[in-house]
PDB file of C-alpha atoms in Angstrom:
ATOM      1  CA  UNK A   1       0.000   0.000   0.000  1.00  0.00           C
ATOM      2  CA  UNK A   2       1.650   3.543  -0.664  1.00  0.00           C
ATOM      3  CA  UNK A   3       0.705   6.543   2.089  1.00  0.00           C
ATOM      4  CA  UNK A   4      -1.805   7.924  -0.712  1.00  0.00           C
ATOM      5  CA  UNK A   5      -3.850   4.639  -0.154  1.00  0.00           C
ATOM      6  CA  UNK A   6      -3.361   4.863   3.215  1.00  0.00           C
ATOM      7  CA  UNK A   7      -4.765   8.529   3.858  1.00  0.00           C
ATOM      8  CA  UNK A   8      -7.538   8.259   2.042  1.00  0.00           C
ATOM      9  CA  UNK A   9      -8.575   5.122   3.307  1.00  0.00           C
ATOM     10  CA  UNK A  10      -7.888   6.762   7.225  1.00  0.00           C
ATOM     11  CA  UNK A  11     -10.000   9.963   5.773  1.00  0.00           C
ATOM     12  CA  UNK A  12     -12.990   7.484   4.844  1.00  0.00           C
ATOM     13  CA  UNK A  13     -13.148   6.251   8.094  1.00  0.00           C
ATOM     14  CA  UNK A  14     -13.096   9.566   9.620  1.00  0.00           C
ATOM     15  CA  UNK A  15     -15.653  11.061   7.743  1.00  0.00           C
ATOM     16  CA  UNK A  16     -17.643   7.781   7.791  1.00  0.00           C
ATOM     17  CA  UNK A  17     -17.044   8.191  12.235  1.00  0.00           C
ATOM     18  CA  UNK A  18     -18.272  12.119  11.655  1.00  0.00           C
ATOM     19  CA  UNK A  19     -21.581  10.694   9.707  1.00  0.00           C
ATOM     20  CA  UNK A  20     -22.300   8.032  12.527  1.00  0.00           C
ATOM     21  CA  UNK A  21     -22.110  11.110  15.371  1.00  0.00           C
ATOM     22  CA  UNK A  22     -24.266  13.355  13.831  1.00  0.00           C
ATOM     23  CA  UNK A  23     -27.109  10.477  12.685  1.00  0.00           C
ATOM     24  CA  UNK A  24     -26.876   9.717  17.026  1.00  0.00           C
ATOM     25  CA  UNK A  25     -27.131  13.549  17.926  1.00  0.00           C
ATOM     26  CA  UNK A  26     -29.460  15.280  15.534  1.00  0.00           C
ATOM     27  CA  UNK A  27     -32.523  13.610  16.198  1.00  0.00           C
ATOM     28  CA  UNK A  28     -31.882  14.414  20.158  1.00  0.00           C
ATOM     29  CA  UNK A  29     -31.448  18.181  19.962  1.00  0.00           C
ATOM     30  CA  UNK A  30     -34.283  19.300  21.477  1.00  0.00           C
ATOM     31  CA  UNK A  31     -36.018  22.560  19.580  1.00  0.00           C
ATOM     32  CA  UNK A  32     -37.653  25.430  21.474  1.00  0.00           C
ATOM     33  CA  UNK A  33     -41.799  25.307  21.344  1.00  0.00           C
ATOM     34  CA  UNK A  34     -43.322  26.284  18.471  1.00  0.00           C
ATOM     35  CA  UNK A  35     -47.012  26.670  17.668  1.00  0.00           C
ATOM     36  CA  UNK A  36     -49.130  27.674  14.673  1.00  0.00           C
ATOM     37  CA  UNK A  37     -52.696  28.489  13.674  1.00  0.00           C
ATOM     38  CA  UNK A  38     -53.523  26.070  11.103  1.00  0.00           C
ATOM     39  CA  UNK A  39     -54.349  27.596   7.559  1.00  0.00           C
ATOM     40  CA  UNK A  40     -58.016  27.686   6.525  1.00  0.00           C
ATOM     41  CA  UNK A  41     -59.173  26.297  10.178  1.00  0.00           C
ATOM     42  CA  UNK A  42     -61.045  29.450  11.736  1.00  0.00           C
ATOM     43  CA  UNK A  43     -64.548  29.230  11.231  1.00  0.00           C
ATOM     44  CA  UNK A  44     -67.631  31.447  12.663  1.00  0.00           C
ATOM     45  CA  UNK A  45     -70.291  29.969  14.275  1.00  0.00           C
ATOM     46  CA  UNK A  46     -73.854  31.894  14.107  1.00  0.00           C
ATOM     47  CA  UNK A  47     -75.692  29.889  16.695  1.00  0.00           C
ATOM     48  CA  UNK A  48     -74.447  32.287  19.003  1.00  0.00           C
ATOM     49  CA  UNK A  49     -74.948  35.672  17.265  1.00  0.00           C
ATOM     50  CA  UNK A  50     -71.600  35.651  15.649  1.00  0.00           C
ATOM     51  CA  UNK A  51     -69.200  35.402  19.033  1.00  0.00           C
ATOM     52  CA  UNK A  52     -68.145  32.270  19.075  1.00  0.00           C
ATOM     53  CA  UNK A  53     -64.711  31.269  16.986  1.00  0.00           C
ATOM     54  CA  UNK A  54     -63.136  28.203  16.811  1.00  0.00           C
ATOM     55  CA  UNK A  55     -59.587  27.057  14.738  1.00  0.00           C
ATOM     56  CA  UNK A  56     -57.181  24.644  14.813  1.00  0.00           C
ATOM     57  CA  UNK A  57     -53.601  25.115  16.437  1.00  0.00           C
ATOM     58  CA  UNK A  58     -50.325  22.974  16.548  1.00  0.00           C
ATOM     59  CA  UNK A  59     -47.997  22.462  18.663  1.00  0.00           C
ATOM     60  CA  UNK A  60     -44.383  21.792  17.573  1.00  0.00           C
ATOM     61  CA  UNK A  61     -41.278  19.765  18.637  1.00  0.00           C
ATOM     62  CA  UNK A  62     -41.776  20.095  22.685  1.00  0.00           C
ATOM     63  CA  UNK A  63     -44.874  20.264  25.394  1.00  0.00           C
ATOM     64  CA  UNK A  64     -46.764  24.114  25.589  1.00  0.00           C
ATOM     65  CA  UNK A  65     -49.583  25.768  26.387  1.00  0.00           C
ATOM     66  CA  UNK A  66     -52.097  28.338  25.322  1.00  0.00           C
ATOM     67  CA  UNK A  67     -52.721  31.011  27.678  1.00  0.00           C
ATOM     68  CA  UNK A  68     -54.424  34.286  25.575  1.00  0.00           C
ATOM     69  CA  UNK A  69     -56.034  34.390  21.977  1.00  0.00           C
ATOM     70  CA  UNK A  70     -56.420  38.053  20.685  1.00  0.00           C
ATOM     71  CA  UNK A  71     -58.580  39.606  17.520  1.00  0.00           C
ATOM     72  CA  UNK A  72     -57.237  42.370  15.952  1.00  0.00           C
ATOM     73  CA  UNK A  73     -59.017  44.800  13.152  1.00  0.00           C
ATOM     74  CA  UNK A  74     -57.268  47.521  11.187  1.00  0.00           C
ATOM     75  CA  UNK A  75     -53.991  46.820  13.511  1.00  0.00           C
ATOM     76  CA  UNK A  76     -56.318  47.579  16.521  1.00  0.00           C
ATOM     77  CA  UNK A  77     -56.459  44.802  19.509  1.00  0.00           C
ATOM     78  CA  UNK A  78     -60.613  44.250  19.087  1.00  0.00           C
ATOM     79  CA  UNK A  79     -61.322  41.147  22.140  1.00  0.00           C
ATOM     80  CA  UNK A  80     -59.095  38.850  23.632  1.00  0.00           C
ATOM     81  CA  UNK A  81     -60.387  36.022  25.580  1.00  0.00           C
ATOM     82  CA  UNK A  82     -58.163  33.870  28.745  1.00  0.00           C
ATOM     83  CA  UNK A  83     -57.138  30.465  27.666  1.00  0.00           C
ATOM     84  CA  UNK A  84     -55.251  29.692  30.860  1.00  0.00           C
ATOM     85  CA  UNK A  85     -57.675  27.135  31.465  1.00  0.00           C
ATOM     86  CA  UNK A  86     -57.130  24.902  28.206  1.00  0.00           C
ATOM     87  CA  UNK A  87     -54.894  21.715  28.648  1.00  0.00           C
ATOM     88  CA  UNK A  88     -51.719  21.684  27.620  1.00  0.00           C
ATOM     89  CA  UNK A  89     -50.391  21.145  24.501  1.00  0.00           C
ATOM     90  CA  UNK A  90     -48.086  17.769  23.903  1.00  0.00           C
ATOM     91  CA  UNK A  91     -45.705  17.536  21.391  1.00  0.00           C
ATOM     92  CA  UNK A  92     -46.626  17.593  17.977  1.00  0.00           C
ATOM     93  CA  UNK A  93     -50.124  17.593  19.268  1.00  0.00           C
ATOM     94  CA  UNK A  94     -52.843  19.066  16.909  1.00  0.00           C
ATOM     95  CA  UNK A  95     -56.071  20.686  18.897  1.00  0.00           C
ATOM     96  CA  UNK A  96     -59.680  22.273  17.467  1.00  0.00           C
ATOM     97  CA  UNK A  97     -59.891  25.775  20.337  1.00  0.00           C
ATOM     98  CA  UNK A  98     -63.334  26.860  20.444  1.00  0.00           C
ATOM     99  CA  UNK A  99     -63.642  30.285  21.909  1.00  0.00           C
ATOM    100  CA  UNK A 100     -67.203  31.345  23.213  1.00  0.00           C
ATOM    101  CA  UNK A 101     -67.063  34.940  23.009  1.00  0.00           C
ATOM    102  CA  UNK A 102     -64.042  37.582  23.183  1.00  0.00           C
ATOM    103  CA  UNK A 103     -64.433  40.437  25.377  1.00  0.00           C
ATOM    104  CA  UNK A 104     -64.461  43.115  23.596  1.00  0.00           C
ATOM    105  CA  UNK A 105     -62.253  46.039  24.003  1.00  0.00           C
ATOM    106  CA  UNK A 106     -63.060  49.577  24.566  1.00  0.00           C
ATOM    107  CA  UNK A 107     -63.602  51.899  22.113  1.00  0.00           C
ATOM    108  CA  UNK A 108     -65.034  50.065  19.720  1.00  0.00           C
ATOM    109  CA  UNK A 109     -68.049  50.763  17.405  1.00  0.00           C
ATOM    110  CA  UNK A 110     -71.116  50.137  19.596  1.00  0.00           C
ATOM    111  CA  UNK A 111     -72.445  47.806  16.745  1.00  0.00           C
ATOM    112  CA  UNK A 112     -70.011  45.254  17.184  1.00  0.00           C
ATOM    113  CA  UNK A 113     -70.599  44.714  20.844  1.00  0.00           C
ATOM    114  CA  UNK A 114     -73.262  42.883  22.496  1.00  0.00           C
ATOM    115  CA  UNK A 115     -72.880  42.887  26.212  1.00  0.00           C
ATOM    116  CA  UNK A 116     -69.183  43.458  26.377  1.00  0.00           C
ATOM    117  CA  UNK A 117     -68.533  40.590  24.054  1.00  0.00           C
ATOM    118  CA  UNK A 118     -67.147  41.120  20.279  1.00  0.00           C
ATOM    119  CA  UNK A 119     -69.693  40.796  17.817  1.00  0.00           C
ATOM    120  CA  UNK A 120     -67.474  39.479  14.518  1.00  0.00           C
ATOM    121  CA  UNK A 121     -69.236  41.243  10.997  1.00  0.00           C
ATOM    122  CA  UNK A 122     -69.541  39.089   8.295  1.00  0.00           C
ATOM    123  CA  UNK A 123     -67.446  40.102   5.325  1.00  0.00           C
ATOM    124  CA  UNK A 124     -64.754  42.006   7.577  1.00  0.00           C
ATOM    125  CA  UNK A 125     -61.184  41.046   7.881  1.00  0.00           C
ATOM    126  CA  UNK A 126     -59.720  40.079  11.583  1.00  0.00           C
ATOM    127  CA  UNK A 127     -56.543  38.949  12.673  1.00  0.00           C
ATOM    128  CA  UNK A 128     -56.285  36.138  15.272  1.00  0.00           C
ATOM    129  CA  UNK A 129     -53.434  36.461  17.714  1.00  0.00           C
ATOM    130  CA  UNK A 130     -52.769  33.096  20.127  1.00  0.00           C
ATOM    131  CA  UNK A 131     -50.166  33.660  22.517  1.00  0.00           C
ATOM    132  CA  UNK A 132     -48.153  30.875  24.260  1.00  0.00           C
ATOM    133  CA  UNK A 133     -45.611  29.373  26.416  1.00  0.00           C
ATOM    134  CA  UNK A 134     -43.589  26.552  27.161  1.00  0.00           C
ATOM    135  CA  UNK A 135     -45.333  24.832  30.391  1.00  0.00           C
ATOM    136  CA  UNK A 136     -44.833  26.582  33.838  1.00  0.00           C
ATOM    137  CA  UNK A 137     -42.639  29.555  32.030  1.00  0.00           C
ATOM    138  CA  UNK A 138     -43.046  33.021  32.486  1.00  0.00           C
ATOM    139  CA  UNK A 139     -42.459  34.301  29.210  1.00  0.00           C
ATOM    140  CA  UNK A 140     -45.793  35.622  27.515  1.00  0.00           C
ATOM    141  CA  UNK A 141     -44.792  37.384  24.488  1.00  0.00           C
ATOM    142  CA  UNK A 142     -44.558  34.615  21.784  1.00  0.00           C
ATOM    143  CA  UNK A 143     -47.481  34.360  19.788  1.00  0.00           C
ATOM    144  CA  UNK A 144     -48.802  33.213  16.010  1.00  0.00           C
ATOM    145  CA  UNK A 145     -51.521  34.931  13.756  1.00  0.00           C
ATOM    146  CA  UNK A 146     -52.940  34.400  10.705  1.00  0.00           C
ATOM    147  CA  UNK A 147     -55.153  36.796   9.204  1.00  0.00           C
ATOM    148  CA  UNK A 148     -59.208  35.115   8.232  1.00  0.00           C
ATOM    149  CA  UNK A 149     -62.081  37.014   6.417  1.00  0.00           C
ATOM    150  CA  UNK A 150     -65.195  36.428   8.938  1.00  0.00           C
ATOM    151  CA  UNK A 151     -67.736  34.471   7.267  1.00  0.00           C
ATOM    152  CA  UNK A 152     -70.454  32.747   9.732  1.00  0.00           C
ATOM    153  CA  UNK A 153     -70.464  28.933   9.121  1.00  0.00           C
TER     154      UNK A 153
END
């Protein structure tokens, strides 16, 4: 064998080693909590004079929860409704959130309020804002949104 042979045989195996570590570790590395509103999933429900929202979020890669889900018009924060309550989330875990009503905040037109609840107008764009956590943490400023045209369903 000359030392040409040699090296690249003792690169191989080297490189072959490197390939066998990182197969073990990636799968391990543990990713921060991500969630997201799935596309198309908020829908209106009229039985209840157009308060009541429900949608579909995911949870990503490790355990979270839900604690606040916000509508915003026009860039304006419109109701927000406390979902401190809900369960939480489980890894890759996929939930339907059905909100009753969002309290509506102050300031708004008086036709899209019905005792201090947010009335949602058909044909009007809305944001939906749902904050969350990982479980027992203190931070509360990560949230998704996705953008929906209200029609009642």
């Amino acid at each position: 064998m000359t030392p040409l042979m040699i090296g690249l045989i003792v690169a191989a195996s080297v490189i072959a080693v490197l390939f066998i570590v990182l197969a073990a570790v990636v799968p391990s590395m543990s990713h921060d909590l991500s969630m997201q509103i799935k596309d198309r999933s908020i829908k209106g429900n009229t039985t209840i004079n157009d308060l009541s929202l429900k949608f579909t979020v995911m949870c990503d890669y490790a355990d979270g929860e839900v604690w606040r889900a916000e509508i915003h018009k026009n860039g304006a924060l419109y109701g927000y409704f406390s979902l401190a309550d809900e369960t939480p989330f489980e890894k890759n875990e996929q939930r339907l959130v059905v909100v009753a009503y969002f309290l509506a905040e102050t300031g708004i037109n008086q036709t899209e309020v019905d005792g201090g609840r947010l009335v949602f107008q058909n044909g009007h764009d809305y944001v939906l804002r749902v904050f969350y956590r990982p479980i027992d943490s203190e931070v509360l400023n990560t949230y998704t949104e996705l953008g929906f045209t209200y029609i009642p369903a």
